[in-house]
mmCIF file of C-alpha atoms in Angstrom:
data_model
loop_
_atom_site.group_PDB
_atom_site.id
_atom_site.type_symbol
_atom_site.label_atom_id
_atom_site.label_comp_id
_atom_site.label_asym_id
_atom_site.label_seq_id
_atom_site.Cartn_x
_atom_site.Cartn_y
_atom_site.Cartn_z
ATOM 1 C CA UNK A 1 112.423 64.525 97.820
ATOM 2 C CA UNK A 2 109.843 67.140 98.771
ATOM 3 C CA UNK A 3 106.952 65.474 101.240
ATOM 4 C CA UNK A 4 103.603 65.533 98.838
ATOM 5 C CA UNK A 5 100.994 67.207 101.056
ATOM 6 C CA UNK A 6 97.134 66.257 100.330
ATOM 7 C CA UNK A 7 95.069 68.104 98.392
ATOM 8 C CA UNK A 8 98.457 69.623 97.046
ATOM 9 C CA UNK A 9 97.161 70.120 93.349
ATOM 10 C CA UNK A 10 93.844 71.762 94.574
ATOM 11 C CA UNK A 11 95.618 73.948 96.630
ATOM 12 C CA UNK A 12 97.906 75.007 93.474
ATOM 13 C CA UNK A 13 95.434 75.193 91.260
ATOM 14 C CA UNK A 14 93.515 77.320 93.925
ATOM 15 C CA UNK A 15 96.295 79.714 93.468
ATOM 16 C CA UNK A 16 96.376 80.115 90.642
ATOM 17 C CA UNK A 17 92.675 81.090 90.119
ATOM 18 C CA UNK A 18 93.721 83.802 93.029
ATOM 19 C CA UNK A 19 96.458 84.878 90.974
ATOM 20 C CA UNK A 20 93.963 85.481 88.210
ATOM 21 C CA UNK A 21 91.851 87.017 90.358
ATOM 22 C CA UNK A 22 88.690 84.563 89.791
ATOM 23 C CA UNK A 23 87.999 83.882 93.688
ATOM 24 C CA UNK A 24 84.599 81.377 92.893
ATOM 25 C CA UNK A 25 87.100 79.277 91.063
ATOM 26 C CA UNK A 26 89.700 79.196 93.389
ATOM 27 C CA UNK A 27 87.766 79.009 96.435
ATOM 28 C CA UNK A 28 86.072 75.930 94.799
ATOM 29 C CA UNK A 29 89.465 74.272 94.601
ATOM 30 C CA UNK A 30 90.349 75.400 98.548
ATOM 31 C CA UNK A 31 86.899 74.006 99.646
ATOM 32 C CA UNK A 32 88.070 70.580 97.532
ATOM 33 C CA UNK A 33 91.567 70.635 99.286
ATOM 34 C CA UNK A 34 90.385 71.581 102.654
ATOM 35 C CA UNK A 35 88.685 67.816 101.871
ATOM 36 C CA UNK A 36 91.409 66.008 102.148
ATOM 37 C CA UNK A 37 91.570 67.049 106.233
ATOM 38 C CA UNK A 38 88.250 66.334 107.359
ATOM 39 C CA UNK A 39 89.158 64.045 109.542
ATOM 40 C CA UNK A 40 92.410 65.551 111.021
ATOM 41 C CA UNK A 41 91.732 69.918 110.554
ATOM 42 C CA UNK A 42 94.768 70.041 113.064
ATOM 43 C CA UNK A 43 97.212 69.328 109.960
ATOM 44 C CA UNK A 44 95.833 71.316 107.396
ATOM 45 C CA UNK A 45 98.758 73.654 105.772
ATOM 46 C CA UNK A 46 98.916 76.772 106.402
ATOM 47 C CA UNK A 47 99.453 77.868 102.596
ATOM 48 C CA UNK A 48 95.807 76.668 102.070
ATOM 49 C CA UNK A 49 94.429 78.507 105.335
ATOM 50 C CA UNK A 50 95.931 82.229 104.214
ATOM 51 C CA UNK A 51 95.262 81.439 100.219
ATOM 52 C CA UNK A 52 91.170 80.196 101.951
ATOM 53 C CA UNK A 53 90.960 83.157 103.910
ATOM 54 C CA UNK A 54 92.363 85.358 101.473
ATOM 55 C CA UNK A 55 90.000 84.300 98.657
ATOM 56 C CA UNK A 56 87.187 84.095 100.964
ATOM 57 C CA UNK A 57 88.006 88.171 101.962
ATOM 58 C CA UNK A 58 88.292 89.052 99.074
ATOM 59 C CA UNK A 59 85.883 87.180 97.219
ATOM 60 C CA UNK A 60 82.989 86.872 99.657
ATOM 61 C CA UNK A 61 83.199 90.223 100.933
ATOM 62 C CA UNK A 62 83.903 88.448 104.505
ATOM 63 C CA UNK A 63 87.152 90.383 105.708
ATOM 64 C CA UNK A 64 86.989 89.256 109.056
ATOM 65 C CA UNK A 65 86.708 85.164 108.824
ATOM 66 C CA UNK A 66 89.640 85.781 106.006
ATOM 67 C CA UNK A 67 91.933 87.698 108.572
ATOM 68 C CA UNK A 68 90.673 84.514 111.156
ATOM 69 C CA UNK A 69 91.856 82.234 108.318
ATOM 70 C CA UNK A 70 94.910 83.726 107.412
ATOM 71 C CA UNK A 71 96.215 84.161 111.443
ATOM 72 C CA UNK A 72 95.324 80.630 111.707
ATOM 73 C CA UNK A 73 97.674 80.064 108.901
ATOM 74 C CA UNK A 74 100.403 81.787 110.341
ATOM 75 C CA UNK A 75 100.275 79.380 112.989
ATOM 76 C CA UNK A 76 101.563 76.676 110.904
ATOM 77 C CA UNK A 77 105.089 75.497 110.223
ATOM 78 C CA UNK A 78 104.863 76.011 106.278
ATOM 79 C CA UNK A 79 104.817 79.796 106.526
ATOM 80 C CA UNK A 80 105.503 81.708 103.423
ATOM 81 C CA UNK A 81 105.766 85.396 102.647
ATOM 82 C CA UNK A 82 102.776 85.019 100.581
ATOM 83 C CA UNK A 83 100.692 84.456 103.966
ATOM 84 C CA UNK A 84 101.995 88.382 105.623
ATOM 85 C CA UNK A 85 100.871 89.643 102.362
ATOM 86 C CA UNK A 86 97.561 88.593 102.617
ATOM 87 C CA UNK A 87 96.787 89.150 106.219
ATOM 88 C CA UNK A 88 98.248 92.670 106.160
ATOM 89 C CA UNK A 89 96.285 93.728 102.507
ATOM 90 C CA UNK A 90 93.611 92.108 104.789
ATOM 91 C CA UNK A 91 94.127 94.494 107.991
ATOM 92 C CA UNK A 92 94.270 97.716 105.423
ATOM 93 C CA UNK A 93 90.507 96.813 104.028
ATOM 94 C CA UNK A 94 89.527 96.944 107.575
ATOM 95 C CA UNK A 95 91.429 100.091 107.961
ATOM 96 C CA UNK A 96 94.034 98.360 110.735
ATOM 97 C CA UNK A 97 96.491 99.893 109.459
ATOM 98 C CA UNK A 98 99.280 99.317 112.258
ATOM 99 C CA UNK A 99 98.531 95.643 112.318
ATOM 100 C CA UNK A 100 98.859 95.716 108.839
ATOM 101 C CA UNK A 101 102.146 97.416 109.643
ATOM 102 C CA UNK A 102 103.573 95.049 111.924
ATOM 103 C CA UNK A 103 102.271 92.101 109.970
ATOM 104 C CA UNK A 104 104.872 93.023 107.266
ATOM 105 C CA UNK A 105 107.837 93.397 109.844
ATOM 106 C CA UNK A 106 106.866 90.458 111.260
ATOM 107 C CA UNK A 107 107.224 88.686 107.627
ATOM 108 C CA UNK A 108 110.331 90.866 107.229
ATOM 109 C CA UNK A 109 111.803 89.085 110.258
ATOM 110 C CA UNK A 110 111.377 85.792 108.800
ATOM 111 C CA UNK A 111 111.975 86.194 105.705
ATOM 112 C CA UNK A 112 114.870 88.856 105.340
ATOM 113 C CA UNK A 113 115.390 89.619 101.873
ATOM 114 C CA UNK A 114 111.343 89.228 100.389
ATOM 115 C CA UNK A 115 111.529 91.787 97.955
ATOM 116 C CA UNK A 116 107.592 91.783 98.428
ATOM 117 C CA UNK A 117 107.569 92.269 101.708
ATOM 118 C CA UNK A 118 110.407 95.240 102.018
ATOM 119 C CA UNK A 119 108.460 97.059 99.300
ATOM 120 C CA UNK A 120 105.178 97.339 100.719
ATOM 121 C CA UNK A 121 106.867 98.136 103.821
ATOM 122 C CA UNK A 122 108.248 101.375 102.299
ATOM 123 C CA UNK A 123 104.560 101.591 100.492
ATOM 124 C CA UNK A 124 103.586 102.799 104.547
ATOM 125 C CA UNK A 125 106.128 105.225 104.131
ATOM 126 C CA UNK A 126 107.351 107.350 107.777
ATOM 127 C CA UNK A 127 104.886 109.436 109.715
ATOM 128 C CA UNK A 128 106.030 112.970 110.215
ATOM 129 C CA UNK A 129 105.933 114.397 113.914
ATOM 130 C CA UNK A 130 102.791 116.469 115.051
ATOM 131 C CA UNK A 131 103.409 119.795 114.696
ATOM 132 C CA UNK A 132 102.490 120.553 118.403
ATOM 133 C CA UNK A 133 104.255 117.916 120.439
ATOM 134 C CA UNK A 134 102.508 117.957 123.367
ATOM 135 C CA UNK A 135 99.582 117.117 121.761
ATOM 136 C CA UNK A 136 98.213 113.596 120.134
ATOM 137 C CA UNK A 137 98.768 113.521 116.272
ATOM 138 C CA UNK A 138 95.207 112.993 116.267
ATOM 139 C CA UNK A 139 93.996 116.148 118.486
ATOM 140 C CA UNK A 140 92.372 118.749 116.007
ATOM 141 C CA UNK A 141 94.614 121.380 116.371
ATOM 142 C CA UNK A 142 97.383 118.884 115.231
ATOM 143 C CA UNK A 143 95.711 118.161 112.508
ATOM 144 C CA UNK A 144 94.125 121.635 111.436
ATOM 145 C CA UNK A 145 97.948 123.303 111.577
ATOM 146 C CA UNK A 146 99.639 120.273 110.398
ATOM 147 C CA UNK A 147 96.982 120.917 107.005
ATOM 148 C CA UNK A 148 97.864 124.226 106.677
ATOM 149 C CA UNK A 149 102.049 124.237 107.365
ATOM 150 C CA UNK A 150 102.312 121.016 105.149
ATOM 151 C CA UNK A 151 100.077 122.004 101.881
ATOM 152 C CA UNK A 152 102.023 122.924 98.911
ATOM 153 C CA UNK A 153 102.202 126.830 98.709
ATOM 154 C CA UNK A 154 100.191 126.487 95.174
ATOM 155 C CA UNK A 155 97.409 124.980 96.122
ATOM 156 C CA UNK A 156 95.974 126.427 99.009
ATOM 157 C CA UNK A 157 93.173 128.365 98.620
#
């Protein structure tokens, strides 16, 4: 028999305002669940941490106390692949984009086969090599040449 966790049905119905989209609604059921561990914060799940923060990012406009939420949520033992996704969606809004990156192989390491997970991994796609080796991928000439050699034929001007 599963263990019932407090404040489990605000916490689903919390989700599934998120799913819809409607973040007031669901945030007002995570505020309602995060209730239920006033008196012991130490044991709140992690599910409603990354679902808070995630809602609260996204909803609020408050990127950085969501990615605080959602890490804090990764610290719990009821991980889920649900919790990556947010955090690394999270990093990309504040344009982290490698800690967005290893977010998701970090997910992918616990949970293998999370069709979710591999296919926003390929969604990063593979970096080519800077055209001039000895130089950062970021140094101008890098990027000036890299412009020019990798354009499509037809459209440069």
């Amino acid at each position: 028999m599963k263990e019932k966790i407090p404040g489990n049905e605000e916490i689903e119905l919390g989700k599934a305002y998120l799913k819809e989209k409607n973040y007031p609604e669901a945030l007002k059921y995570f505020k309602k669940a995060f209730s239920f561990y006033q008196d012991n914060p130490n044991q709140t799940p992690g599910v409603l941490l990354s679902s808070y923060g995630y809602a609260r990012a996204i909803g609020e406009k408050n990127v950085s106390e969501g990615i605080a939420f959602c890490k804090k949520g990764l610290m719990r033992k009821d991980q889920a692949p649900e919790h990556y996704l947010y955090l690394a969606e999270l990093y990309l809004m504040s344009r982290r984009k490698r800690e967005a990156y290893k977010t998701i192989e970090t997910g992918l390491k616990m949970f293998k086969n999370h069709s979710r997970l591999s296919e926003t991994l390929r969604e990063f796609g593979v970096r080519k090599k800077p055209i001039v080796s000895l130089l950062d991928r970021s140094h101008p000439v890098n990027k000036v040449i890299g412009k020019i050699v990798r354009e499509p034929v037809g459209k440069r001007k």
